[in-house]
Coordinates of N, CA and C in Angstrom, one line a residue:
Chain B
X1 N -5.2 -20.8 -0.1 CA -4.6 -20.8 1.2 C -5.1 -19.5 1.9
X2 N -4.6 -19.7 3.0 CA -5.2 -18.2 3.7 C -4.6 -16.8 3.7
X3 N -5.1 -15.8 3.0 CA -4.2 -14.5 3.1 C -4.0 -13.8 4.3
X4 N -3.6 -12.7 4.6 CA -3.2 -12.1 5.4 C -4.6 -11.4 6.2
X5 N -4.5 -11.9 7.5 CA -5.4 -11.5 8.3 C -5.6 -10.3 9.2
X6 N -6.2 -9.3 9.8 CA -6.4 -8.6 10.4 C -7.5 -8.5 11.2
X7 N -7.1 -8.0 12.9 CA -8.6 -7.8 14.0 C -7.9 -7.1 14.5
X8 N -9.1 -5.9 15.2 CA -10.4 -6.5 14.7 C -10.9 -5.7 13.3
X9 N -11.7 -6.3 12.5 CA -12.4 -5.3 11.5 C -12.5 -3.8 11.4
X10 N -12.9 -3.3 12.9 CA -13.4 -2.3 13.3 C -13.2 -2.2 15.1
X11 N -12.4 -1.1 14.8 CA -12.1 -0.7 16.4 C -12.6 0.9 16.2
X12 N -13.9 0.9 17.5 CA -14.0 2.5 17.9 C -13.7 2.7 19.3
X13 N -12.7 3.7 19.6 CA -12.1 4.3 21.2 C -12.4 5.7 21.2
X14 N -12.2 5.8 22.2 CA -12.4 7.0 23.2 C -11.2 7.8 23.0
X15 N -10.4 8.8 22.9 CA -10.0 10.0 22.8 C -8.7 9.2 23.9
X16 N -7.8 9.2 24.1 CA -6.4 9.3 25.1 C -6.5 7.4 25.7
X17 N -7.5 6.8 25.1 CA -7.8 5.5 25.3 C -6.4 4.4 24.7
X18 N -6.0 3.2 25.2 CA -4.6 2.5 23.9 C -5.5 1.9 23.1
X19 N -5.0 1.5 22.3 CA -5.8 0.0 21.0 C -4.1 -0.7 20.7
X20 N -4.4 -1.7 20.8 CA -3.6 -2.7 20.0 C -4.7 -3.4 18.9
X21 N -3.7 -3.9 17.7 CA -4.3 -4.4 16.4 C -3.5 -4.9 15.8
X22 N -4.2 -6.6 15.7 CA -3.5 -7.5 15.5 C -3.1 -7.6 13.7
X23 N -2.3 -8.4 13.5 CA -2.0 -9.0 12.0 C -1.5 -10.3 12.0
X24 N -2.1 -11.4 10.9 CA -1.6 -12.4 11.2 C -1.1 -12.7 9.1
X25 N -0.1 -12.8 9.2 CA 0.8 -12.5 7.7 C 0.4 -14.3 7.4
X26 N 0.6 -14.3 6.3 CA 0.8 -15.3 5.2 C 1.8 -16.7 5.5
X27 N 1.4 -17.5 6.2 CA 2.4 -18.2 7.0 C 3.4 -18.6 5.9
X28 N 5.0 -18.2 6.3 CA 6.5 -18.3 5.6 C 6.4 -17.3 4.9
X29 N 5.5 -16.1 4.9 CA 6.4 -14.9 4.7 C 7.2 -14.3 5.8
X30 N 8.5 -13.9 5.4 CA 9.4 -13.4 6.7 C 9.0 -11.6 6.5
X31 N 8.6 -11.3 5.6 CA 8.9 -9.7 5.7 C 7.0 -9.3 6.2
X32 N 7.0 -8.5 6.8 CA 5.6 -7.6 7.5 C 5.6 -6.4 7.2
X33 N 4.2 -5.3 7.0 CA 4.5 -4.3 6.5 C 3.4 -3.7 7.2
X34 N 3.5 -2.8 8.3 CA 2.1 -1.7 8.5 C 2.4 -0.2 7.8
X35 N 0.8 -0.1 7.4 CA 0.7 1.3 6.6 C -0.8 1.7 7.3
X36 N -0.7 3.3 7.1 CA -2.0 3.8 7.7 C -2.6 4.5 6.3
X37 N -4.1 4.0 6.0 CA -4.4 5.1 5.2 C -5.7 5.9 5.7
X38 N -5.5 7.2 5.1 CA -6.9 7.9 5.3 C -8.0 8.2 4.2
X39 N -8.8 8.5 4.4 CA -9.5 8.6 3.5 C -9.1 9.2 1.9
X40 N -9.4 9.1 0.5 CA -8.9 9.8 -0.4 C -7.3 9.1 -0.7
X41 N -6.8 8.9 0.4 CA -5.3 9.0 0.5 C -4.6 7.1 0.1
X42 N -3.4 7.3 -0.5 CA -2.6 6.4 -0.1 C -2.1 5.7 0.8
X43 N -1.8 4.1 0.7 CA -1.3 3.8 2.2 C -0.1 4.5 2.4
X44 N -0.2 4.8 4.2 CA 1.1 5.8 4.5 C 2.1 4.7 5.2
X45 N 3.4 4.8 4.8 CA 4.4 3.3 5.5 C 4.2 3.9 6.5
X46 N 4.1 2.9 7.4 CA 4.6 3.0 9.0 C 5.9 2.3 9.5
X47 N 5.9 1.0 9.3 CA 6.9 -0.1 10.0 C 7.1 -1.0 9.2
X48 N 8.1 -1.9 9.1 CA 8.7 -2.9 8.4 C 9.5 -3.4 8.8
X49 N 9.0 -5.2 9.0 CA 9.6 -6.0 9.5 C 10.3 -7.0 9.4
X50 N 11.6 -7.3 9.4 CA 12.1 -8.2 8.4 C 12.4 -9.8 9.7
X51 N 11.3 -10.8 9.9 CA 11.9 -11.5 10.4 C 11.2 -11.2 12.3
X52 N 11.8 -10.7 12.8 CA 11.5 -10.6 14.5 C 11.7 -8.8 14.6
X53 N 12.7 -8.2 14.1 CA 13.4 -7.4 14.0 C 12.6 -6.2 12.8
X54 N 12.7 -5.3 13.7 CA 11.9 -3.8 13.2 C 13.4 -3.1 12.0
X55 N 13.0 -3.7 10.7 CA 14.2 -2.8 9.8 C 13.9 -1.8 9.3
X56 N 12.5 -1.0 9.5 CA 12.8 0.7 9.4 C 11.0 0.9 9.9
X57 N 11.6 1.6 10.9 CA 10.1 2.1 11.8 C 10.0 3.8 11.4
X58 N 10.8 4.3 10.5 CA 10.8 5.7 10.1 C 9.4 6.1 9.9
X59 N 8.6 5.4 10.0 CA 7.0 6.1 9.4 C 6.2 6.2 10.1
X60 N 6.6 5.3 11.6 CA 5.9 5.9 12.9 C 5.8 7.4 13.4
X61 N 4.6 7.5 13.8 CA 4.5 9.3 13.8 C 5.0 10.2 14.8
X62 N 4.7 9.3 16.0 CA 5.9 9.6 16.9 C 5.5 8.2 18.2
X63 N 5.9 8.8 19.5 CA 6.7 7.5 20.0 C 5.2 7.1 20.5
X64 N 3.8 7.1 20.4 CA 2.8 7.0 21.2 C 2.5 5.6 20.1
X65 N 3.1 5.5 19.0 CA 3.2 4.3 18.2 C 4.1 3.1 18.4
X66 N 3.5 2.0 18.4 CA 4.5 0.8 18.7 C 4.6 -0.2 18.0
X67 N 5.2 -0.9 17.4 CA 4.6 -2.3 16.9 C 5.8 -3.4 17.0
X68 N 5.3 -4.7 17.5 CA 6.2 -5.9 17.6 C 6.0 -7.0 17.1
X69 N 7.0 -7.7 16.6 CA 6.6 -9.2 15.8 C 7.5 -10.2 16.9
X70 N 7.2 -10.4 18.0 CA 7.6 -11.1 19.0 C 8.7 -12.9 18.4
X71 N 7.6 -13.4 17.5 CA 8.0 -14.4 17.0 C 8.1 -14.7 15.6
X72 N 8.2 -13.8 14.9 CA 8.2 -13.8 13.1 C 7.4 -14.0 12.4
X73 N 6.2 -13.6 13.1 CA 4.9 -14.0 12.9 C 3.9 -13.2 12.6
X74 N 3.1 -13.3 13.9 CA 1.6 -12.0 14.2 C 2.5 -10.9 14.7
X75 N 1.9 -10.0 14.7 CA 2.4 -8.4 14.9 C 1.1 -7.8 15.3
X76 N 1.4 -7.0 16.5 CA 0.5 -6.1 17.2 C 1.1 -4.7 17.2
X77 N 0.2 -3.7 16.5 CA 0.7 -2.4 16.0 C -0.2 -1.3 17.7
X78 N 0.7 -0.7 18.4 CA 0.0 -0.5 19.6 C -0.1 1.0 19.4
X79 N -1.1 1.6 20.1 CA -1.4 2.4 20.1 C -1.7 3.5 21.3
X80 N -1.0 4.2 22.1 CA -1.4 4.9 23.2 C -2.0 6.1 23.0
X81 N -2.7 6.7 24.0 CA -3.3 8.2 23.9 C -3.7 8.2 22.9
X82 N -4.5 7.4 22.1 CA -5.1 7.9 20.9 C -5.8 9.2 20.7
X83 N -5.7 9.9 19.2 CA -5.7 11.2 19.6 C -7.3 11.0 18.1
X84 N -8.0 11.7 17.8 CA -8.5 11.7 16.8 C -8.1 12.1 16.0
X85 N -7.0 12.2 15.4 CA -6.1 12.3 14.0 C -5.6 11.2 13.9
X86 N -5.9 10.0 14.6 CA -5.4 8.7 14.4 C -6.4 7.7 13.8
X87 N -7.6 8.3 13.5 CA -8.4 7.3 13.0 C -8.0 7.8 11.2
X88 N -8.0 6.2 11.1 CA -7.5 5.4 9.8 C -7.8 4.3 10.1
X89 N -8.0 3.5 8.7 CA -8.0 2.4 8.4 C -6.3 1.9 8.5
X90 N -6.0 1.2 8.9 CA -4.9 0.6 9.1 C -4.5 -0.6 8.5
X91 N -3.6 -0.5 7.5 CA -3.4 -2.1 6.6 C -2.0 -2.6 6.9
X92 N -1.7 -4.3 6.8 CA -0.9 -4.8 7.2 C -0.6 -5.5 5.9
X93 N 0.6 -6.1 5.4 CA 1.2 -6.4 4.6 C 1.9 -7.4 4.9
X94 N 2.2 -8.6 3.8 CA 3.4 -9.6 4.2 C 3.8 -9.8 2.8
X95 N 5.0 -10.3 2.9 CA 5.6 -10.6 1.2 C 6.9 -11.9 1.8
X96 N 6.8 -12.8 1.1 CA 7.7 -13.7 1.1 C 9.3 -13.4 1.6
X97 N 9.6 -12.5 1.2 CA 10.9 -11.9 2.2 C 10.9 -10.5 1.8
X98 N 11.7 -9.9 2.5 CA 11.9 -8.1 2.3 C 12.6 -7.9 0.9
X99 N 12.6 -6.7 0.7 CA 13.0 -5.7 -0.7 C 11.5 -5.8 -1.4
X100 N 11.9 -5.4 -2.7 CA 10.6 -4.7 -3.6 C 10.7 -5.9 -4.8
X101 N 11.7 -6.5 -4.6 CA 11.3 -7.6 -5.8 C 9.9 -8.9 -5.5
X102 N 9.6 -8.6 -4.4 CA 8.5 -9.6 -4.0 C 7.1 -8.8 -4.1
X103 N 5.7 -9.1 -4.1 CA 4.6 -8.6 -4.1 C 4.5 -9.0 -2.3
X104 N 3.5 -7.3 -2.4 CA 3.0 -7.9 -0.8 C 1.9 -7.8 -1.1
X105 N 1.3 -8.6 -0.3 CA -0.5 -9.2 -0.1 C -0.6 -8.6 1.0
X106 N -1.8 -7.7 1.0 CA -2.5 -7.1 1.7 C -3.7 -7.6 2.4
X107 N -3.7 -6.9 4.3 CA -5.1 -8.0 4.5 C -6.3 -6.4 4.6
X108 N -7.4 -7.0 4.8 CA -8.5 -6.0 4.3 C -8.3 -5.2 5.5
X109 N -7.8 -4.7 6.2 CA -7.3 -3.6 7.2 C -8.5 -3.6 8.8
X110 N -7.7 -2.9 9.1 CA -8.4 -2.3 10.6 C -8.8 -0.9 10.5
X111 N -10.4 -0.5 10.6 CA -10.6 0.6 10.7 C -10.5 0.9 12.1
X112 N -10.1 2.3 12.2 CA -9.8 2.5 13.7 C -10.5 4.2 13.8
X113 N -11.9 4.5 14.5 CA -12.4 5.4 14.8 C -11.9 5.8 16.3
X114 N -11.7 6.8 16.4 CA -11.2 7.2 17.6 C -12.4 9.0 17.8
X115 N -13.1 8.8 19.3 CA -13.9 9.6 19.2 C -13.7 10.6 20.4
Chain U
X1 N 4.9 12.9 3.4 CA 4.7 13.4 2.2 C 4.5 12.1 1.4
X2 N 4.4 11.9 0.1 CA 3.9 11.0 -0.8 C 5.3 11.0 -1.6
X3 N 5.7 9.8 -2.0 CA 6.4 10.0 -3.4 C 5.9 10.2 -4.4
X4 N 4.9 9.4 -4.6 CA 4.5 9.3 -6.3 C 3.1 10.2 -5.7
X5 N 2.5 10.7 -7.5 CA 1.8 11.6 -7.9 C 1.0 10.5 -8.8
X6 N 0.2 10.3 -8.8 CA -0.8 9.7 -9.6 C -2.3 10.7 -10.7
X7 N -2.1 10.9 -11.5 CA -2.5 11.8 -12.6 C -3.4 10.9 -14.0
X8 N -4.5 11.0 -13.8 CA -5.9 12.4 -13.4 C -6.0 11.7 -11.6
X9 N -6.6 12.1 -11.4 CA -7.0 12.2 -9.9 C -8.8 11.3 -10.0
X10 N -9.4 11.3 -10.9 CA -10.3 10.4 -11.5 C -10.5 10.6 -13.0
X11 N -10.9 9.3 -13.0 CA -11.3 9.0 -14.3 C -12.6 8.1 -14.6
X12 N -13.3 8.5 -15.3 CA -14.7 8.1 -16.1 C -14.8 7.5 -17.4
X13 N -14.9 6.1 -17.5 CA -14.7 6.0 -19.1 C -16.0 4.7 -19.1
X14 N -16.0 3.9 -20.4 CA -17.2 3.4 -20.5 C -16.5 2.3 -21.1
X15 N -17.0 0.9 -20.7 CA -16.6 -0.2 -20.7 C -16.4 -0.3 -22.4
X16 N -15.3 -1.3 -22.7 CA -14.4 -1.5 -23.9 C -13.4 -0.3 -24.2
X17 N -13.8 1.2 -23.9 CA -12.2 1.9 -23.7 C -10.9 2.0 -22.9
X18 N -10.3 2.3 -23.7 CA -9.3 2.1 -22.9 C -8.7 3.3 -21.7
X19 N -8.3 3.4 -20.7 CA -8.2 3.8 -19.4 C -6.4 3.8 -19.3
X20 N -5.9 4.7 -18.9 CA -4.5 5.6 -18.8 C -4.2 6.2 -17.7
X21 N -3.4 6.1 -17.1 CA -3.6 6.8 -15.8 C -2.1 6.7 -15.3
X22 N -1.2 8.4 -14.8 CA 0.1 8.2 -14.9 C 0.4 8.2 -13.1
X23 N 1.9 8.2 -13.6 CA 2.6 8.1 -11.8 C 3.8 8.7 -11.7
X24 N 3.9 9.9 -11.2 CA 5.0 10.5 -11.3 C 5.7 10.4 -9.9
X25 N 7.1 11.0 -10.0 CA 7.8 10.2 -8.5 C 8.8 11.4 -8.0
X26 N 9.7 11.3 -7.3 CA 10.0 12.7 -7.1 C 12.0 12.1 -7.3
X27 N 12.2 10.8 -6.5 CA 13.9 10.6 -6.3 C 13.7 9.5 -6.7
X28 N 15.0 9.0 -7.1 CA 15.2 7.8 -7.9 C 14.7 6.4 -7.2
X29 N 14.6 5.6 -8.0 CA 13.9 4.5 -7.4 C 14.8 2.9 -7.9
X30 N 14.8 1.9 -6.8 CA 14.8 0.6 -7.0 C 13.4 0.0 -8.1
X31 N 12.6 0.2 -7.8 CA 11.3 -0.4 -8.6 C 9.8 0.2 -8.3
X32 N 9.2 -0.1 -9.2 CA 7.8 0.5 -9.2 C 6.4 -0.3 -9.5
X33 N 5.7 -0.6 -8.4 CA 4.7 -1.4 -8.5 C 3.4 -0.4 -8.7
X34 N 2.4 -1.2 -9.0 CA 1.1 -0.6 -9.3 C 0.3 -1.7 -8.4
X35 N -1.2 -1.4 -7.8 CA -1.7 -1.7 -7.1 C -3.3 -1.2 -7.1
X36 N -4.4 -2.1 -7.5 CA -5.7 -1.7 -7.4 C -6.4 -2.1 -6.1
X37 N -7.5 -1.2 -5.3 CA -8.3 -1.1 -4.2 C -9.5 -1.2 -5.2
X38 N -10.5 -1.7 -4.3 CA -11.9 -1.7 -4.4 C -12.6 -2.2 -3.0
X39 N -13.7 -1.9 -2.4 CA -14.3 -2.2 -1.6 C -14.3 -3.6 -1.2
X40 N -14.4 -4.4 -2.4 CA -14.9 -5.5 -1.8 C -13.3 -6.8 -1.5
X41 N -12.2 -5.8 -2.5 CA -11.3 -7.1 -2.1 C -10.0 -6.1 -1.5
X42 N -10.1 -5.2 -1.5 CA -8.9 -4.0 -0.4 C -7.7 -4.2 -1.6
X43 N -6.5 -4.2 -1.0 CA -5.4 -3.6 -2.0 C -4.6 -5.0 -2.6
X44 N -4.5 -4.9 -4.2 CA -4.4 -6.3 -4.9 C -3.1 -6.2 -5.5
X45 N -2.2 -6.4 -5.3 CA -1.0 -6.1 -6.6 C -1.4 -6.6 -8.3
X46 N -0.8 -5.5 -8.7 CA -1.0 -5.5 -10.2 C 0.2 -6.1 -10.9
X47 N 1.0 -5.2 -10.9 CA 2.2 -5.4 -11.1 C 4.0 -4.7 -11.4
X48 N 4.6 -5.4 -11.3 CA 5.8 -4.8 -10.9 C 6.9 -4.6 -11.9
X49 N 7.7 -3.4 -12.1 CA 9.0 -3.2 -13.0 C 9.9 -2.9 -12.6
X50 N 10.8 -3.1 -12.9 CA 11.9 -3.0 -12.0 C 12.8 -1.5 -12.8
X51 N 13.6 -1.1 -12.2 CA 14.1 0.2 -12.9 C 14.8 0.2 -13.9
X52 N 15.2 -1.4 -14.4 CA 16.0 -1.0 -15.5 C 15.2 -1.7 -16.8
X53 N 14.3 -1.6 -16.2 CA 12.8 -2.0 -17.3 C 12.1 -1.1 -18.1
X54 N 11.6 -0.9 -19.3 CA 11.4 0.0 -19.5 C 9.4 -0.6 -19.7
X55 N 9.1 -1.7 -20.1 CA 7.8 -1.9 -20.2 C 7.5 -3.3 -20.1
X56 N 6.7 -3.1 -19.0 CA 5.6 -5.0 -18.9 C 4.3 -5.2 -19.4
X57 N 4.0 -5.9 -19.4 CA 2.4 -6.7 -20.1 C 2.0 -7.6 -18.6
X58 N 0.4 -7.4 -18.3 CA 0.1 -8.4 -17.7 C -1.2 -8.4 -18.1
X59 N -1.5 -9.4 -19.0 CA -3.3 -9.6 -19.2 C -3.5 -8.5 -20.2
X60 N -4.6 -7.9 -19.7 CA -4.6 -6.3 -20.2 C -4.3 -5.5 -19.6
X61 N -3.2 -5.1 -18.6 CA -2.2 -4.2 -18.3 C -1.1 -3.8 -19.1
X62 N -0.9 -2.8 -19.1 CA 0.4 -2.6 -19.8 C 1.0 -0.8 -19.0
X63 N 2.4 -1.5 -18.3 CA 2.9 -0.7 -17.5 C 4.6 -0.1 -18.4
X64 N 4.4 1.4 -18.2 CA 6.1 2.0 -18.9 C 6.5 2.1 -17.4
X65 N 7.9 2.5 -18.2 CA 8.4 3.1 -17.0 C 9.4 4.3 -17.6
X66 N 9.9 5.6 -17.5 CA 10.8 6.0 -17.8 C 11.7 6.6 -16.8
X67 N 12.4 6.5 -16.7 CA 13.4 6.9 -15.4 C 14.0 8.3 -15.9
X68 N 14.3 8.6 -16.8 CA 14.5 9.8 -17.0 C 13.8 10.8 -16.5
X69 N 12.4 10.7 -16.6 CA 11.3 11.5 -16.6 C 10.5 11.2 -15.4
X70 N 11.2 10.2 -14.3 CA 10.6 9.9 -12.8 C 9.1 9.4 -13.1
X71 N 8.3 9.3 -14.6 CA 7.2 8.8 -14.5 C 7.1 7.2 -14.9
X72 N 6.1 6.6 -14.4 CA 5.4 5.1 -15.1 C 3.7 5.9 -16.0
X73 N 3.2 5.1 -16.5 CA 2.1 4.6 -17.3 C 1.5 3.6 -16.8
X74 N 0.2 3.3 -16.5 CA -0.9 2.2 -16.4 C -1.4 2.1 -17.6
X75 N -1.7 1.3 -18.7 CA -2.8 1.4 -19.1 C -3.6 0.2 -19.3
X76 N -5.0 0.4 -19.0 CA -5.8 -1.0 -19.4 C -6.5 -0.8 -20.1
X77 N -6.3 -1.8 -21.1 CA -7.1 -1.7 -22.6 C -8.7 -2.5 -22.2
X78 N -9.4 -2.6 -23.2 CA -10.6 -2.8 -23.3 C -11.5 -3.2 -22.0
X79 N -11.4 -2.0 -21.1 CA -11.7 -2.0 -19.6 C -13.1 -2.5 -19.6
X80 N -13.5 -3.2 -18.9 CA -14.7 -3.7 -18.3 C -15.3 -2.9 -16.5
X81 N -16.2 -3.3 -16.2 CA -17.4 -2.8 -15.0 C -16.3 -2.9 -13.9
X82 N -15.5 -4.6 -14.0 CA -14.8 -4.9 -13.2 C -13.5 -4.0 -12.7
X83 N -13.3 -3.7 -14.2 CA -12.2 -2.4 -13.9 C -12.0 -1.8 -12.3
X84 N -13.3 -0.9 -12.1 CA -13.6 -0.1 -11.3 C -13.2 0.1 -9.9
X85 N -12.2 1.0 -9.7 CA -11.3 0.9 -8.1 C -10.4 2.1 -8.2
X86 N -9.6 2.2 -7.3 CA -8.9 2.8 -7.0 C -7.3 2.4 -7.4
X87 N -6.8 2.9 -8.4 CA -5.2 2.7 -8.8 C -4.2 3.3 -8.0
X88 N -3.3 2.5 -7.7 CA -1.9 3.0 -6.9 C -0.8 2.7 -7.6
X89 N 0.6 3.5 -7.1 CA 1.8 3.4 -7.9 C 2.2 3.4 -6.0
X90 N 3.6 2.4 -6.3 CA 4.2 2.2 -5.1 C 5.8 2.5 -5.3
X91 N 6.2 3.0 -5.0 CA 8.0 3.0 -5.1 C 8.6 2.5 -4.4
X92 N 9.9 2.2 -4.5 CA 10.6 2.0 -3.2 C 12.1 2.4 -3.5
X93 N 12.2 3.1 -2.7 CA 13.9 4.4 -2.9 C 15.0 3.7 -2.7
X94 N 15.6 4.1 -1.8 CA 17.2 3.5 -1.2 C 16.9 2.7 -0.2
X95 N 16.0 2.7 0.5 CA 15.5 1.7 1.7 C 14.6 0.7 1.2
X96 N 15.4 -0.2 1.4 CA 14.5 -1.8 0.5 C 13.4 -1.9 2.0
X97 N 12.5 -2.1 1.3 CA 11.4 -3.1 2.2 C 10.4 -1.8 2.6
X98 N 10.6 -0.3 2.5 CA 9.6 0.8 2.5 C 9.6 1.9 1.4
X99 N 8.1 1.2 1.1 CA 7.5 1.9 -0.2 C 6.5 3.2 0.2
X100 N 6.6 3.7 -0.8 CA 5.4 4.7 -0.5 C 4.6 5.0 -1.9
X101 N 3.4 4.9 -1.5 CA 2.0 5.4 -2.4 C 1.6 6.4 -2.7
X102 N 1.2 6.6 -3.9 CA 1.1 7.7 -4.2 C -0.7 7.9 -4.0
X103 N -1.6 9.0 -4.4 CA -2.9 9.3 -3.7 C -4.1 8.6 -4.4
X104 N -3.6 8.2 -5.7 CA -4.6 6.9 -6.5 C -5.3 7.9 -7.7
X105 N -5.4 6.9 -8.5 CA -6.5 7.3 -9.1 C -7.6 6.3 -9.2
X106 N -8.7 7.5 -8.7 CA -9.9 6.4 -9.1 C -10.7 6.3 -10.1
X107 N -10.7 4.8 -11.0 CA -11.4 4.9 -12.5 C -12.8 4.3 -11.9
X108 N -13.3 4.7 -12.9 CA -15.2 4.2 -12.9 C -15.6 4.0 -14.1
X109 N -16.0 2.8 -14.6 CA -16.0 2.1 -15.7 C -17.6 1.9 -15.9
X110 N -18.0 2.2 -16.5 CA -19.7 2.4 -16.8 C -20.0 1.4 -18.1
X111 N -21.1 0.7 -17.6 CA -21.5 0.0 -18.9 C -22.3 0.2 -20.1

């Protein structure tokens, strides 16, 4: 079946430019998961979504970060004034429902150059 | 900041040995997953223990866990080419549903 999708592949912007970046989860998983990683580094949590409803956005960096799952579904992780400490690869997650007893499937991410 | 600590930072070994690689954590945890990257298929779950577990088996995986000591164990025995990636340890604290990764280690498995 189809795993968890991401677009675009590759996004490069301009300096104070927005991006939005899509994710399209594992259809009948309820739980969503954005993480940013950088190079070297581990995924960093950003947001977690249980359902329509944002159940811990604590990892967003500050408020120039947005993300919504309108319908329990796709999720668009937004981005304003991008700054160039914002390029990362950006990975999206889904797991059959929230907590840690489930595996999340990861989709091959969004690189995001910001220049 | 990171929770987990992933120790060596790389590793070099040569296909049929076996490959160890730890995960230390800082505050108590609900459970502890492991997770391999590679270029070509991005981040795969490995697999998962829960905290009041002390050791799983998957294939040739074999994961501890000690809670006393805030650390897990990876180890894959008779590693192959395929091996080759980037290892993660994932926790997840008092807040169900956000985990955090630790910085990986990456093995390289030589034939």
């Amino acid at each position: 079946g189809a795993g968890v999708s991401q677009t675009p592949s590759n996004k490069v912007t301009e300096k104070g430019k927005y991006v939005e970046l899509r994710c399209d989860p594992i259809s009948g998983h309820t739980a969503l998961y954005w993480y940013r990683q950088s190079l070297g580094q581990g995924p960093e949590f950003l947001i977690y979504f249980q359902g329509t409803g944002a159940a811990d956005d604590s990892g967003l960096p500050n408020d120039r970060f947005f993300a919504v799952r309108p319908e329990g579904s796709v999720s668009t992780l937004k981005i304003q004034r991008t700054e160039r400490g914002d390029s990362a690869v950006y990975l999206c997650a889904s797991s059959l429902t929230g907590g840690f007893a489930y595996e999340q499937y990861f989709g091959p991410g969004t690189r995001l150059t910001v220049t | 900041s990171q929770q987990g600590e992933e120790d060596p930072q790389a590793l070099s070994i040569q296909e049929g040995e076996n490959a160890t690689m730890n995960c230390s954590y800082k505050t108590s945890i609900n459970n502890l997953q492991w997770y391999r990257q590679n270029s070509g298929r991005g981040l795969v779950h490995l697999i998962l223990i829960r905290s009041n577990e002390r050791e799983k088996h998957s294939g040739r995986l074999r994961v501890t866990l000690d809670t006393s000591k805030k650390s897990s164990s990876l180890l894959i025995t008779a590693s192959r080419a395929a091996d080759t990636a980037s290892y993660f340890c994932a926790t997840e604290t008092d807040s169900w549903g956000k985990f955090q990764f630790g910085a990986g280690t990456q093995v390289v498995v030589t034939p």
